[in-house]
Coordinates of C-alpha atoms in Angstrom, one line a residue:
X18 CA -16.6 71.9 17.6
X19 CA -18.1 68.6 18.6
X20 CA -16.0 65.4 18.3
X21 CA -17.4 62.3 16.7
X22 CA -18.4 59.6 19.2
X23 CA -16.6 56.2 19.0
X24 CA -17.6 52.8 20.2
X25 CA -15.7 53.3 23.5
X26 CA -18.0 56.3 24.2
X27 CA -21.1 54.0 24.2
X28 CA -22.6 52.8 27.5
X29 CA -20.9 49.7 28.8
X30 CA -23.9 47.4 28.4
X31 CA -24.2 48.4 24.8
X32 CA -20.5 47.6 24.2
X33 CA -21.0 44.2 25.8
X34 CA -24.0 43.5 23.5
X35 CA -21.8 44.3 20.5
X36 CA -18.9 42.2 21.8
X37 CA -21.4 39.3 22.3
X38 CA -21.8 39.0 18.6
X39 CA -18.1 39.1 17.7
X40 CA -15.6 36.2 17.4
X41 CA -12.3 36.3 19.2
X42 CA -10.5 37.4 16.0
X43 CA -13.1 40.1 15.4
X44 CA -12.7 41.4 19.0
X45 CA -8.9 41.5 18.4
X46 CA -9.4 43.5 15.2
X47 CA -11.7 45.9 17.2
X48 CA -9.0 46.4 19.8
X49 CA -6.5 47.2 17.1
X50 CA -8.9 49.8 15.6
X51 CA -10.2 51.2 18.9
X52 CA -7.6 50.6 21.7
X53 CA -9.8 52.1 24.4
X54 CA -12.2 49.2 23.9
X55 CA -9.9 47.0 26.0
X56 CA -11.2 48.6 29.2
X57 CA -14.7 47.4 28.3
X58 CA -13.8 43.7 27.6
X59 CA -15.1 41.4 30.3
X60 CA -13.8 38.0 31.3
X61 CA -16.7 36.4 29.4
X62 CA -15.4 37.9 26.2
X63 CA -11.8 37.0 27.0
X64 CA -12.9 33.4 27.5
X65 CA -15.2 33.1 24.5
X66 CA -14.0 30.3 22.3
X67 CA -13.8 30.6 18.5
X68 CA -14.2 27.9 15.8
X69 CA -10.7 26.5 16.2
X70 CA -10.7 26.6 20.0
X71 CA -9.0 30.0 20.2
X72 CA -9.8 32.7 22.7
X73 CA -8.9 36.4 22.7
X74 CA -6.2 35.5 25.3
X75 CA -4.7 32.9 22.9
X76 CA -4.6 35.4 20.0
X77 CA -2.9 38.1 22.1
X78 CA -0.3 35.6 23.5
X79 CA 0.3 34.3 19.9
X80 CA 0.9 37.9 18.7
X81 CA 3.1 38.7 21.7
X82 CA 0.9 41.6 22.8
X83 CA 2.0 41.7 26.5
X84 CA 0.4 45.1 27.2
X85 CA -3.2 44.3 26.2
X86 CA -2.9 40.8 27.7
X87 CA -1.7 42.3 31.0
X88 CA -4.7 44.6 31.1
X89 CA -7.1 41.7 30.6
X90 CA -5.4 39.6 33.2
X91 CA -5.8 42.4 35.7
X92 CA -9.4 41.4 35.8
X93 CA -9.6 38.8 38.7
X94 CA -12.2 36.8 36.8
X95 CA -9.9 36.3 33.8
X96 CA -8.4 32.8 33.7
X97 CA -4.8 32.7 32.4
X98 CA -5.1 29.0 31.8
X99 CA -8.2 29.1 29.6
X100 CA -8.3 26.4 26.9
X101 CA -10.9 24.6 24.9
X102 CA -11.3 20.9 25.8
X103 CA -11.6 18.3 23.1
X104 CA -10.9 14.6 23.4
X105 CA -7.8 13.7 21.5
X106 CA -6.0 10.3 21.5
X107 CA -2.4 11.0 22.6
X108 CA 0.0 10.6 19.7
X109 CA 3.0 8.4 19.9
X110 CA 6.4 10.1 19.4
X111 CA 8.9 8.6 17.0
X112 CA 12.0 9.9 15.4
X113 CA 10.2 10.2 12.1
X114 CA 8.2 13.0 13.7
X115 CA 11.0 14.9 15.2
X116 CA 11.2 17.4 12.4
X117 CA 7.7 18.4 13.4
X118 CA 6.8 16.3 16.4
X119 CA 3.8 18.3 17.6
X120 CA 2.1 20.5 15.1
X121 CA 1.4 17.9 12.4
X122 CA -0.6 15.5 14.7
X123 CA -3.5 17.8 15.5
X124 CA -5.8 18.8 12.6
X125 CA -5.7 22.5 11.8
X126 CA -9.4 23.0 12.7
X127 CA -8.6 22.0 16.3
X128 CA -5.3 23.9 16.4
X129 CA -5.9 25.7 19.7
X130 CA -7.6 22.8 21.6
X131 CA -6.0 21.9 24.9
X132 CA -3.4 24.6 24.7
X133 CA -3.1 27.6 27.1
X134 CA -2.1 31.2 26.2
X135 CA 1.3 30.5 27.8
X136 CA 2.0 27.7 25.4
X137 CA 1.6 30.1 22.5
X138 CA 3.7 32.8 24.0
X139 CA 6.5 30.3 24.8
X140 CA 6.4 28.7 21.3
X141 CA 6.4 32.1 19.7
X142 CA 9.4 33.4 21.7
X143 CA 7.5 36.3 23.1
X144 CA 9.5 36.9 26.3
X145 CA 7.6 39.9 27.6
X146 CA 4.3 38.1 27.1
X147 CA 5.6 35.0 28.9
X148 CA 6.7 37.2 31.8
X149 CA 3.2 38.8 32.1
X150 CA 1.6 35.3 32.2
X151 CA 4.1 33.9 34.7
X152 CA 3.5 36.9 37.1
X153 CA -0.1 35.9 37.3
X154 CA -0.6 33.8 40.5
X155 CA -3.0 31.4 38.9
X156 CA -0.9 30.5 35.8
X157 CA -0.2 26.8 35.4
X158 CA 3.2 27.0 33.9
X159 CA 3.4 23.3 33.3
X160 CA 0.1 22.7 31.7
X161 CA 0.2 19.8 29.2
X162 CA -2.2 19.4 26.3
X163 CA -3.5 16.3 24.7
X164 CA -0.1 15.3 23.2
X165 CA 2.0 16.3 26.2
X166 CA 3.0 19.7 24.9
X167 CA 4.0 22.0 27.8
X168 CA 5.2 25.6 27.5
X169 CA 8.7 24.3 28.4
X170 CA 8.7 21.6 25.7
X171 CA 7.5 24.1 23.0
X172 CA 10.1 26.7 24.0
X173 CA 12.8 24.1 24.0
X174 CA 11.8 22.8 20.6
X175 CA 11.9 26.3 19.1
X176 CA 15.2 27.1 20.9
X177 CA 14.0 30.1 22.9
X178 CA 16.6 29.8 25.6
X179 CA 15.6 32.9 27.6
X180 CA 12.1 31.6 27.9
X181 CA 13.4 28.2 28.8
X182 CA 15.4 29.8 31.5
X183 CA 12.4 31.6 32.9
X184 CA 10.3 28.5 33.0
X185 CA 13.0 26.3 34.6
X186 CA 13.4 28.9 37.3
X187 CA 9.9 27.9 38.5
X188 CA 9.7 24.9 40.9
X189 CA 6.4 23.8 39.3
X190 CA 7.9 23.3 35.8
X191 CA 9.2 19.8 34.9
X192 CA 8.9 18.7 38.5
X193 CA 7.3 15.3 38.1
X194 CA 10.4 13.2 37.9
X195 CA 8.6 9.9 37.6
X196 CA 6.3 11.0 34.8
X197 CA 7.1 9.0 31.6
X198 CA 7.1 12.3 29.7
X199 CA 9.5 14.0 32.1
X200 CA 12.4 13.7 29.6
X201 CA 10.5 15.1 26.6
X202 CA 12.1 18.6 26.7
X203 CA 15.6 17.1 26.7
X204 CA 14.7 14.8 23.7
X205 CA 13.3 17.8 21.8
X206 CA 16.3 20.0 22.4
X207 CA 18.5 17.2 21.3
X208 CA 16.5 16.5 18.2
X209 CA 16.7 20.1 17.1
X210 CA 20.4 20.5 17.9
X211 CA 19.9 23.2 20.5
X212 CA 23.1 22.5 22.4
X213 CA 22.9 25.5 24.8
X214 CA 19.3 24.5 25.7
X215 CA 20.4 20.9 26.3
X216 CA 23.2 22.1 28.7
X217 CA 20.7 24.3 30.5
X218 CA 18.3 21.5 31.0
X219 CA 20.9 19.1 32.3
X220 CA 22.2 21.8 34.6
X221 CA 18.9 22.9 36.1
X222 CA 17.1 19.5 35.8
X223 CA 19.9 17.0 36.4
X224 CA 17.4 14.2 36.8
X225 CA 16.5 14.4 33.0
X226 CA 18.2 11.4 31.3
X227 CA 19.5 11.2 27.8
X228 CA 18.5 7.5 27.9
X229 CA 15.1 8.1 29.5
X230 CA 12.3 6.2 27.8
X231 CA 9.7 8.4 26.0
X232 CA 6.9 6.9 24.0
X233 CA 8.2 3.8 22.3
X234 CA 11.6 4.0 24.1
X235 CA 12.7 7.0 22.1
X236 CA 15.5 8.7 23.9
X237 CA 17.2 12.0 23.8
X238 CA 20.4 10.2 22.7
X239 CA 18.6 8.4 19.9
X240 CA 17.1 11.8 18.7
X241 CA 20.5 13.5 18.7
X242 CA 22.2 10.5 17.0
X243 CA 19.5 10.3 14.4
X244 CA 19.7 14.0 13.6
X245 CA 23.5 13.9 13.6
X246 CA 24.1 16.4 16.4
X247 CA 27.7 15.4 17.3
X248 CA 28.2 17.9 20.1
X249 CA 25.0 16.8 21.9
X250 CA 25.8 13.1 21.5
X251 CA 29.3 13.8 22.9
X252 CA 27.8 15.7 25.8
X253 CA 25.4 12.9 26.6
X254 CA 28.1 10.2 26.4
X255 CA 30.4 12.2 28.7
X256 CA 27.8 12.4 31.5
X257 CA 28.3 9.4 33.6
X258 CA 26.3 6.1 33.2
X259 CA 24.1 6.0 30.1
X260 CA 22.5 3.1 28.2
X261 CA 23.9 3.8 24.7
X262 CA 22.3 0.6 23.4
X263 CA 18.7 1.1 24.4
X264 CA 16.5 -0.7 21.8
X265 CA 13.0 0.6 21.1
X266 CA 10.0 -1.3 20.0
X267 CA 11.0 -0.9 16.3
X268 CA 14.4 -2.6 17.1
X269 CA 16.3 0.7 16.7
X270 CA 19.2 1.8 18.8
X271 CA 21.0 5.2 18.8
X272 CA 23.6 3.6 16.5
X273 CA 20.9 2.3 14.2
X274 CA 19.4 5.8 13.9
X275 CA 22.8 7.3 13.2
X276 CA 23.7 4.7 10.6
X277 CA 20.4 5.0 8.8
X278 CA 20.9 8.7 8.4
X279 CA 24.6 8.4 7.5
X280 CA 26.1 10.3 10.4
X281 CA 29.6 9.0 10.3
X282 CA 31.0 10.9 13.3
X283 CA 28.2 9.8 15.5
X284 CA 28.6 6.2 14.5
X285 CA 32.3 6.3 15.3
X286 CA 31.6 7.9 18.7
X287 CA 29.0 5.2 19.6
X288 CA 31.2 2.3 18.5
X289 CA 33.7 3.3 21.1
X290 CA 31.2 2.4 23.8
X291 CA 31.7 -1.1 25.0
X292 CA 28.0 -1.8 25.5
X293 CA 27.0 -0.8 21.9
X294 CA 25.7 -3.7 19.8
X295 CA 25.8 -2.9 16.1
X296 CA 23.7 -5.9 15.2
X297 CA 20.4 -5.0 16.7
X298 CA 17.4 -7.3 16.6
X299 CA 16.7 -9.3 13.3
X300 CA 16.0 -6.9 10.5
X301 CA 17.3 -3.7 12.2
X302 CA 21.1 -4.0 12.1
X303 CA 23.0 -0.8 11.7
X304 CA 25.0 -2.3 8.9
X305 CA 21.9 -3.2 6.9
X306 CA 20.5 0.3 7.4
X307 CA 23.8 1.9 6.2
X308 CA 23.8 -0.4 3.2
X309 CA 20.1 0.3 2.4
X310 CA 20.7 4.0 2.3
X311 CA 24.0 4.0 0.4
X312 CA 26.1 5.3 3.2
X313 CA 29.3 3.6 2.1
X314 CA 31.7 5.2 4.6
X315 CA 29.4 4.3 7.5
X316 CA 29.2 0.7 6.2
X317 CA 33.0 0.5 5.9
X318 CA 33.4 1.7 9.5
X319 CA 30.9 -0.9 10.7
X320 CA 32.4 -3.7 8.7
X321 CA 35.9 -2.8 10.2
X322 CA 34.4 -3.0 13.7
X323 CA 35.2 -6.5 14.9
X324 CA 31.8 -7.3 16.5
X325 CA 29.6 -6.6 13.5
X326 CA 27.8 -9.5 11.9
X327 CA 26.4 -9.5 8.3
X328 CA 22.7 -10.4 8.4
X329 CA 22.1 -13.4 6.2
X330 CA 18.6 -14.2 7.1
X331 CA 15.8 -12.8 9.2
X332 CA 12.1 -12.6 9.7
X333 CA 11.6 -9.3 7.9
X334 CA 13.7 -10.0 4.8
X335 CA 16.3 -7.3 5.5
X336 CA 19.4 -9.3 5.0
X337 CA 22.4 -7.1 4.3
X338 CA 23.5 -8.5 1.0
X339 CA 19.9 -8.8 -0.2
X340 CA 19.4 -5.1 0.5
X341 CA 22.5 -4.1 -1.4
X342 CA 21.5 -6.3 -4.4
X343 CA 17.9 -5.0 -4.4
X344 CA 19.2 -1.4 -4.5
X345 CA 22.0 -2.1 -7.0
X346 CA 24.6 -0.9 -4.5
X347 CA 27.6 -2.5 -6.3
X348 CA 30.3 -1.1 -4.0
X349 CA 28.4 -2.2 -1.0
X350 CA 28.0 -5.7 -2.5
X351 CA 31.7 -6.0 -3.2
X352 CA 32.5 -5.0 0.4
X353 CA 30.0 -7.6 1.7
X354 CA 31.1 -10.4 -0.6
X355 CA 34.6 -10.0 0.6
X356 CA 33.4 -11.2 4.1
X357 CA 33.7 -14.8 5.1
X358 CA 30.4 -14.7 7.0
X359 CA 28.2 -13.8 4.0
X360 CA 25.8 -16.5 2.7
X361 CA 25.0 -15.5 -0.9
X362 CA 22.1 -17.9 -1.1
X363 CA 20.4 -16.8 2.2
X364 CA 16.7 -16.3 1.8
X365 CA 14.1 -14.2 3.6
X366 CA 10.9 -15.4 5.1
X367 CA 9.4 -15.1 1.7
X368 CA 12.2 -17.0 0.2
X369 CA 13.8 -14.1 -1.6
X370 CA 17.6 -14.4 -2.1
X371 CA 20.0 -11.6 -3.0
X372 CA 20.0 -12.9 -6.6
X373 CA 16.2 -13.0 -6.8
X374 CA 16.0 -9.5 -5.3
X375 CA 18.4 -8.2 -7.9
X376 CA 16.6 -9.9 -10.7
X377 CA 13.2 -8.7 -9.5
X378 CA 14.5 -5.1 -9.5
X379 CA 16.2 -5.5 -12.9
X380 CA 19.6 -4.7 -11.5
X381 CA 21.9 -6.1 -14.3
X382 CA 25.2 -5.1 -12.6
X383 CA 24.1 -6.7 -9.3
X384 CA 23.0 -9.9 -11.1
X385 CA 26.3 -10.1 -13.0
X386 CA 28.3 -9.7 -9.8
X387 CA 26.4 -12.4 -8.0
X388 CA 26.5 -14.8 -10.9
X389 CA 30.3 -14.5 -10.9
X390 CA 30.3 -16.3 -7.6
X391 CA 31.1 -20.0 -7.7
X392 CA 28.8 -20.7 -4.7
X393 CA 25.7 -18.9 -6.1
X394 CA 22.6 -21.0 -6.6
X395 CA 21.2 -19.8 -9.9
X396 CA 18.0 -21.9 -9.4
X397 CA 17.2 -20.7 -5.8
X398 CA 13.5 -20.7 -5.3
X399 CA 11.3 -18.2 -3.4
X400 CA 8.3 -19.3 -1.2
X401 CA 6.2 -19.6 -4.4
X402 CA 8.8 -21.9 -6.0
X403 CA 9.9 -19.2 -8.5
X404 CA 13.5 -19.1 -9.7
X405 CA 15.4 -16.0 -10.7
X406 CA 14.7 -17.0 -14.3
X407 CA 11.0 -17.1 -13.7
X408 CA 11.2 -13.6 -12.1
X409 CA 13.1 -12.3 -15.1
X410 CA 10.6 -13.8 -17.5
X411 CA 7.8 -12.2 -15.5
X412 CA 9.4 -8.8 -16.0
X413 CA 10.3 -9.5 -19.6
X414 CA 13.9 -8.7 -18.7
X415 CA 15.8 -10.4 -21.6
X416 CA 19.1 -8.9 -20.5
X417 CA 19.0 -10.7 -17.2
X418 CA 17.5 -13.8 -18.8
X419 CA 20.4 -13.9 -21.1
X420 CA 22.8 -13.8 -18.2
X421 CA 21.0 -16.6 -16.5
X422 CA 20.7 -18.7 -19.6
X423 CA 24.4 -18.5 -20.2
X424 CA 25.0 -20.7 -17.2
X425 CA 25.1 -24.4 -17.6
X426 CA 23.4 -25.0 -14.3
X427 CA 20.2 -23.0 -15.0
X428 CA 17.2 -25.3 -15.1
X429 CA 14.6 -23.8 -17.5
X430 CA 12.0 -26.4 -16.8
X431 CA 11.5 -25.6 -13.1
X432 CA 7.9 -24.7 -12.2
X433 CA 6.6 -22.7 -9.3
X434 CA 4.0 -24.0 -6.9
X435 CA 1.3 -23.0 -9.3
X436 CA 3.0 -24.9 -12.1
X437 CA 4.2 -21.7 -13.9
X438 CA 7.5 -22.2 -15.7
X439 CA 9.6 -19.4 -17.1
X440 CA 8.0 -19.9 -20.6
X441 CA 4.5 -20.0 -19.2
X442 CA 5.1 -16.9 -17.2
X443 CA 6.6 -14.9 -20.1
X444 CA 3.6 -16.0 -22.3
X445 CA 1.0 -15.0 -19.7
X446 CA 2.7 -11.6 -19.3
X447 CA 2.9 -11.1 -23.0
X448 CA 6.6 -10.6 -23.2
X449 CA 7.4 -11.5 -26.8
X450 CA 11.2 -11.1 -26.7
X451 CA 11.3 -13.3 -23.6
X452 CA 9.2 -16.0 -25.2
X453 CA 11.4 -15.9 -28.3
X454 CA 14.5 -16.3 -26.2
X455 CA 13.2 -19.3 -24.3
X456 CA 11.7 -21.0 -27.3
X457 CA 15.2 -20.9 -28.9
X458 CA 16.3 -23.5 -26.4
X459 CA 15.9 -27.2 -27.1
X460 CA 15.4 -28.0 -23.4
X461 CA 12.2 -25.8 -23.1
X462 CA 9.0 -27.7 -23.4
X463 CA 6.3 -25.8 -25.4
X464 CA 3.6 -28.0 -23.9
X465 CA 4.5 -27.6 -20.2
X466 CA 1.4 -27.5 -18.0
X467 CA 0.6 -25.4 -15.0
X468 CA -1.3 -26.6 -12.0
X469 CA -4.5 -26.2 -13.9
X470 CA -3.2 -28.2 -16.8
X471 CA -2.9 -25.2 -19.0
X472 CA -0.2 -24.9 -21.6
X473 CA 1.6 -21.7 -22.8
X474 CA -0.5 -21.9 -26.0
X475 CA -3.7 -21.8 -23.9
X476 CA -2.5 -18.7 -21.9
X477 CA -1.6 -16.9 -25.2
X478 CA -5.1 -17.9 -26.6
X479 CA -6.8 -16.6 -23.5
X480 CA -5.2 -13.2 -24.0
X481 CA -5.6 -13.2 -27.8
X482 CA -1.8 -12.8 -28.2
X483 CA -1.6 -14.0 -31.7
X484 CA 2.1 -13.0 -32.1
X485 CA 3.1 -15.3 -29.2
X486 CA 0.7 -18.0 -30.5
X487 CA 2.5 -17.8 -33.8
X488 CA 5.9 -18.4 -32.0
X489 CA 4.5 -21.3 -30.1
X490 CA 2.8 -22.9 -33.2
X491 CA 6.2 -22.6 -35.0
X492 CA 7.6 -25.3 -32.7
X493 CA 7.4 -28.8 -34.1
X494 CA 6.6 -30.2 -30.7
X495 CA 3.6 -28.0 -29.9
X496 CA 0.3 -29.9 -29.4
X497 CA -2.7 -27.7 -30.2
X498 CA -5.2 -30.3 -28.8
X499 CA -3.7 -30.7 -25.4
X500 CA -6.4 -30.4 -22.7
X501 CA -6.3 -28.8 -19.3
X502 CA -7.6 -30.4 -16.1
X503 CA -11.1 -29.2 -17.0
X504 CA -10.7 -30.5 -20.5
X505 CA -10.2 -27.2 -22.2
X506 CA -8.0 -26.9 -25.4
X507 CA -6.5 -23.8 -26.7
X508 CA -9.4 -23.4 -29.1
X509 CA -11.9 -23.9 -26.4
X510 CA -10.3 -21.3 -24.2
X511 CA -10.1 -18.8 -27.1
X512 CA -13.8 -19.5 -28.0
X513 CA -15.0 -19.1 -24.5
X514 CA -13.1 -15.8 -24.0
X515 CA -14.3 -14.5 -27.4
X516 CA -10.8 -14.0 -28.7
X517 CA -11.4 -13.7 -32.4
X518 CA -7.8 -13.5 -33.5
X519 CA -6.8 -16.5 -31.6
X520 CA -9.8 -18.5 -32.9
X521 CA -8.9 -17.6 -36.5
X522 CA -5.3 -18.6 -36.0
X523 CA -6.2 -22.0 -34.5
X524 CA -8.9 -22.8 -37.0
X525 CA -6.3 -22.4 -39.8
X526 CA -4.0 -24.8 -38.1
X527 CA -4.0 -28.3 -39.5
X528 CA -5.2 -30.9 -37.1
X529 CA -7.0 -28.7 -34.6
X530 CA -10.0 -30.5 -33.1
X531 CA -13.0 -28.2 -33.4
X532 CA -15.3 -30.6 -31.6
X533 CA -13.1 -31.2 -28.5
X534 CA -15.0 -31.8 -25.2
X535 CA -14.2 -30.1 -21.9
X536 CA -15.2 -31.5 -18.4
X537 CA -18.8 -30.6 -19.0
X538 CA -18.9 -32.1 -22.4
X539 CA -18.9 -28.6 -24.0
X540 CA -17.4 -28.1 -27.4
X541 CA -15.7 -24.8 -28.3
X542 CA -19.0 -23.8 -30.1
X543 CA -21.0 -24.4 -26.9
X544 CA -18.5 -22.3 -24.9
X545 CA -18.8 -19.4 -27.4
X546 CA -22.6 -19.7 -27.3
X547 CA -22.7 -19.7 -23.5
X548 CA -20.7 -16.4 -23.5
X549 CA -22.6 -15.0 -26.5
X550 CA -19.5 -14.4 -28.7
X551 CA -21.2 -13.9 -32.0
X552 CA -18.1 -13.5 -34.2
X553 CA -16.6 -16.6 -32.8
X554 CA -19.8 -18.6 -33.2
X555 CA -20.0 -17.5 -36.8
X556 CA -16.4 -18.7 -37.5
X557 CA -16.9 -22.0 -35.8
X558 CA -20.2 -23.0 -37.6
X559 CA -18.5 -22.2 -40.9
X560 CA -16.0 -25.0 -40.3
X561 CA -16.9 -28.1 -42.4
X562 CA -16.3 -30.6 -39.6
X563 CA -18.0 -28.7 -36.7
X564 CA -20.8 -30.6 -35.1
X565 CA -23.5 -28.0 -34.4
X566 CA -25.7 -30.7 -32.9
X567 CA -23.2 -32.1 -30.4
X568 CA -24.6 -32.5 -27.0
X569 CA -22.9 -31.8 -23.6
X570 CA -23.0 -34.1 -20.6
X571 CA -26.5 -32.9 -19.8
X572 CA -27.6 -33.5 -23.3
X573 CA -27.9 -29.9 -24.3
X574 CA -26.9 -28.7 -27.8
X575 CA -25.5 -25.3 -28.7
X576 CA -29.0 -24.3 -29.7
X577 CA -30.5 -25.5 -26.4
X578 CA -27.8 -23.5 -24.5
X579 CA -28.6 -20.4 -26.5
X580 CA -32.3 -20.7 -25.8
X581 CA -31.9 -21.2 -22.1
X582 CA -29.4 -18.3 -21.8
X583 CA -31.6 -15.7 -23.7
X584 CA -29.0 -15.4 -26.5
X585 CA -31.3 -13.5 -28.9
X586 CA -28.5 -12.8 -31.4
X587 CA -27.1 -16.4 -31.3
X588 CA -30.4 -18.3 -31.7
X589 CA -31.3 -16.9 -35.2
X590 CA -27.7 -17.5 -36.3
X591 CA -27.9 -21.2 -35.3
X592 CA -31.5 -21.6 -36.7
X593 CA -30.3 -20.3 -40.0
X594 CA -27.6 -22.9 -40.3
X595 CA -28.3 -26.0 -42.4
X596 CA -28.5 -29.2 -40.5
X597 CA -29.2 -27.8 -37.0
X598 CA -31.6 -30.0 -35.1
X599 CA -34.3 -27.6 -33.8
X600 CA -35.9 -30.4 -31.8
X601 CA -32.8 -31.9 -30.1
X602 CA -33.5 -33.3 -26.6
X603 CA -31.5 -32.9 -23.4
X604 CA -31.3 -35.5 -20.7
X605 CA -34.7 -34.4 -19.4
X606 CA -36.3 -34.6 -22.8
X607 CA -36.5 -30.8 -23.1
X608 CA -36.2 -29.3 -26.6
X609 CA -34.6 -25.9 -27.3
X610 CA -38.2 -24.4 -27.5
X611 CA -39.0 -25.7 -24.1
X612 CA -35.9 -24.1 -22.7
X613 CA -36.9 -20.7 -24.2
X614 CA -40.4 -21.1 -22.8
X615 CA -39.2 -21.9 -19.3
X616 CA -36.7 -19.0 -19.5
X617 CA -39.7 -16.9 -20.4
X618 CA -38.0 -15.3 -23.4
X619 CA -40.8 -14.3 -25.7
X620 CA -38.5 -13.1 -28.5
X621 CA -36.7 -16.5 -28.8
X622 CA -40.0 -18.4 -28.6
X623 CA -41.2 -16.4 -31.6
X624 CA -38.1 -17.3 -33.5
X625 CA -38.7 -21.0 -32.9
X626 CA -42.4 -20.7 -33.9
X627 CA -41.2 -19.3 -37.3
X628 CA -39.4 -22.6 -38.0
X629 CA -41.5 -25.0 -40.0
X630 CA -40.0 -28.1 -38.4
X631 CA -40.3 -27.1 -34.8
X632 CA -42.2 -29.8 -32.9
X633 CA -44.7 -28.0 -30.7
X634 CA -46.2 -31.3 -29.6
X635 CA -42.9 -32.6 -28.1
X636 CA -43.1 -33.6 -24.5
X637 CA -40.4 -34.0 -21.9
X638 CA -39.6 -37.2 -20.0
X639 CA -42.2 -36.0 -17.5
X640 CA -44.8 -35.6 -20.2
X641 CA -44.7 -31.8 -20.2
X642 CA -45.1 -29.8 -23.4
X643 CA -43.9 -26.3 -24.2
X644 CA -47.4 -25.0 -23.8
X645 CA -47.6 -26.6 -20.3
X646 CA -44.4 -24.7 -19.3
X647 CA -45.8 -21.3 -20.3
X648 CA -46.6 -19.1 -17.3
X649 CA -46.7 -15.8 -19.1
X650 CA -49.5 -14.5 -21.4
X651 CA -47.1 -13.2 -24.0
X652 CA -45.3 -16.6 -24.2
X653 CA -48.7 -18.4 -24.3
X654 CA -49.8 -16.2 -27.1
X655 CA -46.6 -16.8 -29.1
X656 CA -47.2 -20.6 -28.8
X657 CA -50.9 -20.5 -29.9
X658 CA -50.2 -21.0 -33.6
X659 CA -50.9 -24.7 -33.3
X660 CA -52.3 -24.8 -29.8
X661 CA -55.7 -26.0 -31.0
X662 CA -54.2 -28.9 -33.0
X663 CA -52.1 -30.0 -30.0
X664 CA -55.1 -30.0 -27.7

């Protein structure tokens, strides 16, 4: 009986042609299905690179297939160090990456780039595969990829102590003592808490230092301290001279890392070292970090240590009391406030005090605690001149506002650098309860102006907040006709913004000036016309005392503005109003019709031509008529009703 032929029975050149079309993963699948195929695989196929930089050798090493890998490496042409080259910018190491310091920094589509088969065997803990690769005379056992990953560092990180032992037995592994990455394996073992691996590294590579600088001065000691590995920290501190206070570029020391993560035992061990400085550079004190992350016991230990200083001010705004207040850490605040060296009014670079920070975050308990201090400045200003009361008003936090307003020393009239008072701020943000609370005080001015001369009523009108406007108008001292720096009244602002509700409310108010003038000489009607707010225009022209023919500083009436601005809905509304001057002149002698012609708006020109009293013969100061200004056939045709008479 004949047996069925398989792929391995084919001529070698045919097998090679088949393999040429297969990816490394497909070749691996073929090997699994037809093991005899291995004998036909050439070095070319072993070295072929897949989409992610993988080769067949990488895949076998990753799977721990020592037998097949050994067969392929028996071919003298097979390179055990094969790897795909790709330019990668080396990544900086930091403690934040220590949970996954390597794998997260290379995108998955380039996963295999720069790495050798040995690196995968070492990382995977495949001891037999590592042995096969190390036997090969050409294997580079210390090959580093683009982010300094070596087989040793990967084995160390994963805690594969037997592979670490194999690698350290080679003289060519971790032999470059003056390389800035020489201490990486020790740092990685320390970060992962592999105590036995740390001991092995220190025994077989005694030049590796726990305080050796890596990347941005990250050390093995910092890594162990930051991860809370007590036994490793103790081991490092017991090994002769060591700089336990090395400060990295972020201002962190081993003590700072331990305090930030709440590792009390490590903190206590480090504080026994005479060279340790718990204060760090500005902004990175160990105490501040413990306070920030609510590690009360760590903070207590640090406060009991005689050398610690409470940070009162610094460039980065990380003063200790301010951090506690910002995070509403009441127990921490009480501990700090018992200290003689705490300045409760200290401010950050941005002028934020502990009180302001607590107010900003809405921390009622923290605010209450701080306001109970006799030395607290309840009116402390930030860099924008805002007081705690202004911050509370901005947030609409009436509970905190109430606490502040209970104090006799709180000044409700203080304004920030933009002129915003607590009342103006609350109005602008639309916080009705906060506005009500402030207006209940006799020392609050309802007409206070900001740096643009705008009053709270103007801000409320701009936002169409009629409920707040009603509260303001209920004050006897409110002036509805106050003008801003640009001459705008509350009515002018509401009209310009098209706020119908605000306009209705103000027009019903006795004494409002419907013909007020702004800096351009515009009336509220002109402002509404310019923005084409039809409903507002309709309400304004219905007022008995509105002057529809008022002219601005350039001599333009509301009708002229509408004609110039192509306001096709506004023009007929104004033309239909009794008393409107259809032939009003601006400072250049132009009539509304001339404006429409020059703007080339045929539709509006036709509207004017339907008016019996429009003066087609009118000429500007330069002697130009509407017909002279026409440059479009459609406009000219619209003007031709009386063209013959004019000529």
